[in-house]
Amino acid sequence: MTQTSTRKSNELTLEEVCQRYDLPAVEEVFAALEEGNTLPAAFYAAPEIHQLEQERIFSKSWQYACHESLLQKPGDYAVTKAGGIPIIITHGRDGELRGFVNVCKHRLHSIAEESGNKPILQCPYHGWTYGLDGQLKNAPRQEREPNFDCSKISLAPVSVERWDQWVFVNPDPNAESLESVTAEIRHLTDGVNEELRQYEFQTRFEYDMDCNWKIWAENAVECYHCPTLHKSSFGKTYETSPDDYDVASGENTIWHNGPLKWLPADADPKGLKGFRFAFTYPSSFFALDDFVGFIGTVQPIDETHCYAFVDMYAKPGTDPEIVEAWLEMWDQTLIEDKQATDIQQVGYSSGRIEVGRLMLDSEGPLQAFMKATLKRLVD
């Protein structure tokens, strides 16, 4: 909630959470971030922070849902989640994409558990039927109920928008447009998505992490760790020195790019475009190089657990040996990330270290991510 007058009665403010955990005042946390400190460690372990994030970040932010191929024709629908909110997206007969909370207005059962195609949406619990526009069309035995009016009942709407071939959702039906939120990076991602549109789906990698979602996301937006943690994976494949690997931050987005330095059979990587990576706050990202690309997201489960998936694509005509090597490299890289972030959570949960210290020349995007988090928790 954005105002004290409309907040839930059981919802603590961030200031109250800071007082509960004997943390610095919010203004002091902002000032410490400017100086290069991290967010307080308790922000990564306190259940109250997790609840605030669900209410103030994930219920109000754009998050990746699916590829446009799942919603190509009328009657197509796709199920996803944004934070803890179940969502269904429909392709209407009028060609419009619409999104709804994937919960029947009768007894709150899900409308669908898997994506598919149907002319109508029917809850499998009691058979309440909705149009692709979310409007209730029929409820069994409705004629036996006085004053029951289907026209007054519809699925709860959410926002849906395309980012080129990717479909994003925002649980807030009145959300600021995704296009405006990501305007600062579109001049970079237009070319990336144009290339990625030609790539072919290969596989989905899925990871369950024993860490707070922010730890995993923060790991993803910096490459200071790449030469050490990923020396035989990402760090072997791409140049990761600060003079070669570029990072840039906006208010809502983060951009990385770095050249390739290694190919199988010692082929020369000169002339290749290299690695390009776009991240949009709070949790979605896509990237590609000259051979493979991917899109994915991380979602919180609770204060110390999260889940991520990454859909992998390959450029048509790429040497199968390179595709296989690149998929193995990315899986190894992401497993290494999981192992590192799981270990970090132990430190954040220990209660003995109050705050960390950033290397701002290399971790500027991480600082930008933390500022974005703190701002949204206060707003």
XYZ file of C-alpha atoms in Angstrom:
379
model
C 0.000 0.000 0.000
C 1.258 3.467 -0.776
C -0.378 5.445 2.022
C -0.712 4.859 5.745
C -4.448 5.599 5.503
C -4.996 2.681 3.087
C -2.527 0.158 4.434
C -3.766 -3.148 5.764
C -4.433 -3.125 9.491
C -1.896 -5.907 10.096
C 0.793 -4.460 7.812
C 3.815 -2.889 9.441
C 5.511 0.094 7.851
C 9.195 -0.213 7.000
C 9.997 2.202 9.810
C 8.178 -0.062 12.262
C 10.062 -3.108 10.948
C 13.352 -1.261 11.416
C 12.385 -0.440 14.988
C 11.357 -4.051 15.665
C 14.780 -5.335 14.535
C 16.747 -2.457 16.060
C 17.895 -1.281 12.631
C 18.876 2.253 11.612
C 16.061 4.609 10.647
C 15.019 4.507 6.998
C 16.738 7.839 6.272
C 19.967 6.430 7.675
C 19.643 3.309 5.481
C 19.271 5.550 2.407
C 22.342 7.528 3.440
C 24.352 4.346 4.058
C 23.468 3.062 0.572
C 24.829 6.289 -0.909
C 28.097 5.680 0.925
C 28.411 2.144 -0.443
C 26.903 0.021 2.312
C 24.417 -2.745 1.509
C 20.896 -2.971 2.820
C 20.845 -4.237 6.429
C 21.230 -8.006 6.644
C 17.832 -8.296 8.324
C 16.208 -7.187 5.055
C 17.173 -10.631 3.706
C 15.863 -12.723 6.594
C 12.923 -10.974 8.264
C 9.443 -12.332 7.416
C 8.013 -8.826 7.838
C 10.245 -7.563 5.018
C 9.100 -10.451 2.826
C 5.466 -9.483 3.441
C 6.172 -5.836 2.667
C 7.884 -6.845 -0.571
C 4.915 -8.921 -1.663
C 2.569 -5.990 -1.022
C 4.712 -3.100 -2.232
C 6.952 -4.637 -4.889
C 5.635 -7.830 -6.446
C 1.963 -6.820 -6.394
C 2.861 -3.592 -8.239
C 5.686 -4.509 -10.629
C 6.034 -5.834 -14.175
C 7.256 -9.423 -14.354
C 7.914 -11.802 -17.242
C 5.034 -14.211 -17.900
C 5.571 -16.116 -21.151
C 6.616 -16.070 -24.792
C 4.046 -14.733 -27.269
C 3.773 -18.208 -28.875
C 1.589 -19.339 -25.946
C -0.965 -16.639 -26.823
C -0.995 -16.613 -30.613
C -4.667 -17.190 -31.391
C -8.099 -16.491 -29.896
C -8.886 -18.859 -27.061
C -5.254 -19.287 -26.047
C -4.595 -18.756 -22.355
C -1.442 -18.911 -20.261
C -1.029 -19.312 -16.516
C 1.770 -17.726 -14.532
C 2.521 -16.088 -11.196
C 3.716 -12.649 -10.180
C 5.149 -12.998 -6.720
C 2.555 -15.059 -4.903
C -0.343 -13.960 -7.131
C -1.694 -16.557 -9.608
C -2.490 -15.012 -12.997
C -4.171 -16.152 -16.200
C -3.695 -14.309 -19.510
C -6.196 -14.727 -22.338
C -6.214 -13.996 -26.067
C -9.731 -12.728 -26.726
C -11.777 -13.065 -29.882
C -11.078 -9.374 -30.494
C -7.334 -10.079 -30.550
C -6.653 -8.376 -27.216
C -4.530 -9.876 -24.456
C -6.130 -9.578 -21.035
C -4.944 -10.678 -17.625
C -6.824 -11.740 -14.520
C -6.145 -13.125 -11.086
C -6.423 -16.869 -11.696
C -9.035 -17.319 -8.968
C -12.740 -18.092 -9.392
C -15.057 -15.599 -7.692
C -17.078 -18.447 -6.175
C -14.853 -20.332 -3.734
C -11.432 -19.073 -4.911
C -10.342 -22.191 -6.795
C -7.970 -21.631 -9.713
C -9.554 -21.308 -13.156
C -6.722 -23.235 -14.824
C -3.541 -24.978 -13.708
C -1.917 -25.218 -17.141
C -1.869 -23.132 -20.310
C -4.146 -24.168 -23.190
C -6.890 -23.101 -25.596
C -10.638 -22.976 -24.911
C -13.501 -20.780 -26.113
C -14.492 -20.192 -22.481
C -12.864 -20.516 -19.058
C -14.493 -22.947 -16.657
C -13.546 -23.445 -13.033
C -13.018 -27.202 -12.544
C -14.347 -27.091 -8.970
C -18.029 -26.165 -9.434
C -18.186 -25.306 -13.126
C -18.551 -21.534 -13.016
C -17.912 -20.347 -16.576
C -16.236 -17.104 -17.670
C -15.687 -15.508 -21.046
C -12.198 -14.733 -22.297
C -12.922 -11.172 -21.153
C -13.236 -12.406 -17.552
C -17.003 -11.877 -17.328
C -19.034 -14.595 -15.597
C -21.334 -16.273 -18.142
C -22.917 -19.066 -16.170
C -23.009 -20.595 -12.703
C -24.688 -23.992 -12.296
C -28.048 -23.686 -10.446
C -27.955 -19.891 -10.700
C -31.711 -19.927 -11.410
C -32.273 -21.209 -7.855
C -30.552 -18.176 -6.322
C -32.580 -14.985 -5.847
C -30.901 -11.814 -7.092
C -27.979 -13.682 -8.647
C -26.657 -11.593 -11.553
C -23.771 -12.931 -13.679
C -23.205 -9.486 -15.197
C -22.060 -8.194 -11.809
C -19.351 -10.847 -11.372
C -16.043 -11.019 -13.230
C -12.484 -12.151 -12.666
C -10.211 -9.582 -11.008
C -8.170 -7.794 -13.721
C -4.407 -7.323 -13.872
C -2.225 -5.440 -16.367
C -0.721 -7.195 -19.403
C 1.705 -5.814 -21.956
C 4.041 -7.094 -24.645
C 7.749 -6.275 -24.687
C 8.410 -7.343 -28.262
C 7.889 -11.143 -28.248
C 7.759 -11.374 -24.443
C 4.501 -11.051 -22.470
C 4.729 -9.324 -19.086
C 2.152 -8.978 -16.312
C 1.647 -6.584 -13.425
C -0.886 -7.506 -10.718
C -1.827 -3.814 -10.444
C -4.690 -3.196 -12.926
C -3.780 0.506 -12.986
C -0.040 0.041 -13.411
C 2.187 2.503 -15.199
C 2.849 1.084 -18.657
C 5.726 -1.347 -19.115
C 6.837 0.669 -22.117
C 7.356 3.770 -19.994
C 9.017 1.834 -17.161
C 11.566 0.336 -19.557
C 11.957 3.319 -21.899
C 15.466 3.971 -20.598
C 16.739 0.665 -22.010
C 14.612 0.093 -25.125
C 17.257 1.537 -27.463
C 19.511 -1.319 -26.336
C 16.961 -4.128 -26.155
C 15.287 -3.483 -29.514
C 18.200 -5.117 -31.337
C 18.537 -7.895 -28.767
C 14.901 -8.915 -29.109
C 15.000 -8.656 -32.888
C 17.827 -11.185 -32.886
C 16.230 -13.351 -30.198
C 12.996 -13.575 -32.178
C 14.890 -15.793 -34.648
C 16.296 -18.095 -31.946
C 14.656 -21.453 -31.263
C 13.605 -22.742 -27.845
C 15.848 -25.489 -26.433
C 15.083 -26.174 -22.772
C 14.022 -24.661 -19.456
C 16.417 -24.627 -16.503
C 14.739 -24.456 -13.068
C 16.373 -23.814 -9.711
C 15.097 -23.838 -6.130
C 17.284 -21.648 -3.944
C 17.652 -21.588 -0.172
C 18.074 -17.834 -0.178
C 16.141 -14.598 -0.227
C 15.123 -13.569 -3.760
C 17.142 -10.346 -3.508
C 20.376 -12.266 -2.917
C 19.879 -14.184 -6.162
C 18.792 -11.088 -8.115
C 21.696 -9.033 -6.778
C 24.083 -11.761 -7.853
C 22.577 -11.574 -11.352
C 23.052 -7.822 -11.782
C 26.794 -7.683 -11.040
C 29.754 -9.495 -12.572
C 32.374 -8.712 -9.923
C 32.078 -12.360 -8.906
C 32.437 -13.750 -12.439
C 36.257 -14.186 -12.592
C 36.289 -16.190 -9.355
C 32.958 -17.991 -8.959
C 32.585 -18.670 -12.696
C 36.225 -19.126 -13.750
C 35.448 -22.399 -15.570
C 31.990 -21.367 -16.879
C 30.856 -17.794 -17.613
C 34.291 -16.384 -16.776
C 35.936 -18.789 -19.216
C 33.565 -17.874 -22.050
C 33.344 -14.082 -21.760
C 35.730 -11.261 -20.931
C 34.819 -10.138 -17.410
C 37.524 -7.638 -16.479
C 36.233 -4.148 -15.565
C 37.907 -2.724 -18.685
C 36.078 -5.154 -20.998
C 32.761 -5.853 -19.302
C 30.358 -2.894 -19.224
C 27.490 -2.367 -16.773
C 24.970 0.463 -16.613
C 22.009 1.216 -14.349
C 18.760 3.133 -14.724
C 15.896 3.655 -12.332
C 14.144 0.421 -13.335
C 16.620 -1.405 -15.575
C 20.188 -2.699 -15.689
C 22.346 -3.454 -18.738
C 25.467 -5.631 -19.160
C 27.587 -6.402 -22.180
C 30.913 -8.140 -22.663
C 32.883 -9.714 -25.507
C 33.355 -13.420 -26.099
C 36.867 -14.638 -25.380
C 36.624 -18.412 -25.927
C 35.009 -20.784 -28.433
C 35.251 -24.579 -28.737
C 38.211 -25.817 -30.781
C 39.944 -22.487 -30.102
C 37.990 -20.713 -32.851
C 38.547 -16.962 -33.119
C 35.719 -14.944 -31.459
C 36.741 -11.672 -33.153
C 33.896 -9.918 -34.945
C 31.189 -11.468 -32.764
C 28.750 -9.254 -30.873
C 29.259 -10.975 -27.542
C 27.072 -11.130 -24.448
C 24.224 -8.661 -23.874
C 21.973 -8.745 -20.807
C 18.927 -6.690 -19.780
C 17.357 -6.774 -16.309
C 14.101 -5.076 -15.359
C 13.261 -4.530 -11.712
C 12.396 -6.467 -9.668
C 13.071 -9.900 -11.106
C 13.051 -10.454 -14.880
C 15.888 -10.607 -17.381
C 16.817 -11.627 -20.915
C 20.105 -11.949 -22.761
C 21.870 -13.358 -25.781
C 25.174 -13.795 -27.501
C 25.939 -14.922 -31.054
C 24.853 -18.516 -30.359
C 22.324 -18.760 -27.508
C 19.875 -16.531 -25.672
C 17.611 -16.796 -22.682
C 14.847 -15.171 -20.678
C 13.912 -15.841 -17.076
C 12.754 -14.563 -13.737
C 13.208 -15.129 -10.017
C 10.233 -15.301 -7.654
C 10.155 -15.162 -3.847
C 8.725 -18.112 -1.937
C 9.354 -16.856 1.583
C 11.999 -14.748 3.278
C 14.753 -17.350 2.796
C 13.652 -19.286 -0.310
C 13.100 -18.411 -3.953
C 12.636 -20.052 -7.335
C 14.054 -19.157 -10.751
C 13.519 -20.430 -14.274
C 15.522 -19.652 -17.399
C 14.238 -20.516 -20.892
C 17.134 -21.218 -23.239
C 17.148 -20.515 -26.990
C 19.683 -21.218 -29.742
C 20.380 -19.426 -33.020
C 19.313 -21.545 -36.007
C 22.265 -23.025 -37.857
C 24.616 -22.829 -34.882
C 27.130 -25.656 -34.645
C 25.476 -28.281 -32.379
C 28.762 -28.614 -30.489
C 28.589 -24.934 -29.525
C 24.910 -25.160 -28.546
C 25.624 -28.157 -26.306
C 28.681 -26.483 -24.797
C 26.805 -23.228 -24.196
C 23.813 -24.910 -22.540
C 26.156 -26.841 -20.265
C 28.075 -23.641 -19.507
C 24.926 -21.753 -18.561
C 23.586 -24.563 -16.399
C 26.936 -24.753 -14.619
C 26.971 -20.973 -14.183
C 23.492 -20.908 -12.687
C 24.201 -23.867 -10.409
C 27.299 -22.022 -9.174
C 25.107 -18.975 -8.544
C 22.668 -21.113 -6.544
C 25.445 -22.592 -4.451
C 26.918 -19.172 -3.703
C 23.624 -17.489 -2.860
C 22.526 -20.382 -0.628
C 25.750 -19.928 1.334
C 25.241 -16.156 1.487
C 21.863 -16.678 3.115
C 23.549 -18.350 6.085
C 25.548 -15.158 6.614
C 22.532 -12.899 6.220
C 20.515 -15.015 8.669
C 23.276 -15.272 11.266
C 22.330 -12.032 12.993
C 26.003 -11.291 13.591
C 26.822 -9.114 10.571
C 24.653 -6.014 10.343
C 25.628 -4.725 6.901
C 28.019 -5.347 3.998
C 30.225 -2.998 1.964
C 29.947 -2.678 -1.830
C 32.677 -2.082 -4.399
C 30.854 0.673 -6.235
C 33.079 0.814 -9.313
C 32.171 -2.801 -10.059
C 28.852 -3.096 -8.236
C 27.054 0.085 -9.225
C 24.065 -1.892 -10.587
C 23.797 -3.684 -7.256
C 23.607 -0.345 -5.451
C 20.918 0.790 -7.916
C 18.944 -2.415 -7.236
C 19.120 -1.878 -3.465
C 18.009 1.734 -3.787
C 15.060 0.639 -5.921
C 14.068 -1.922 -3.287
C 14.293 0.522 -0.408
C 12.355 3.206 -2.278
C 9.508 0.827 -3.058
C 9.353 -0.429 0.500
C 8.896 3.142 1.692
C 6.526 4.434 -1.004
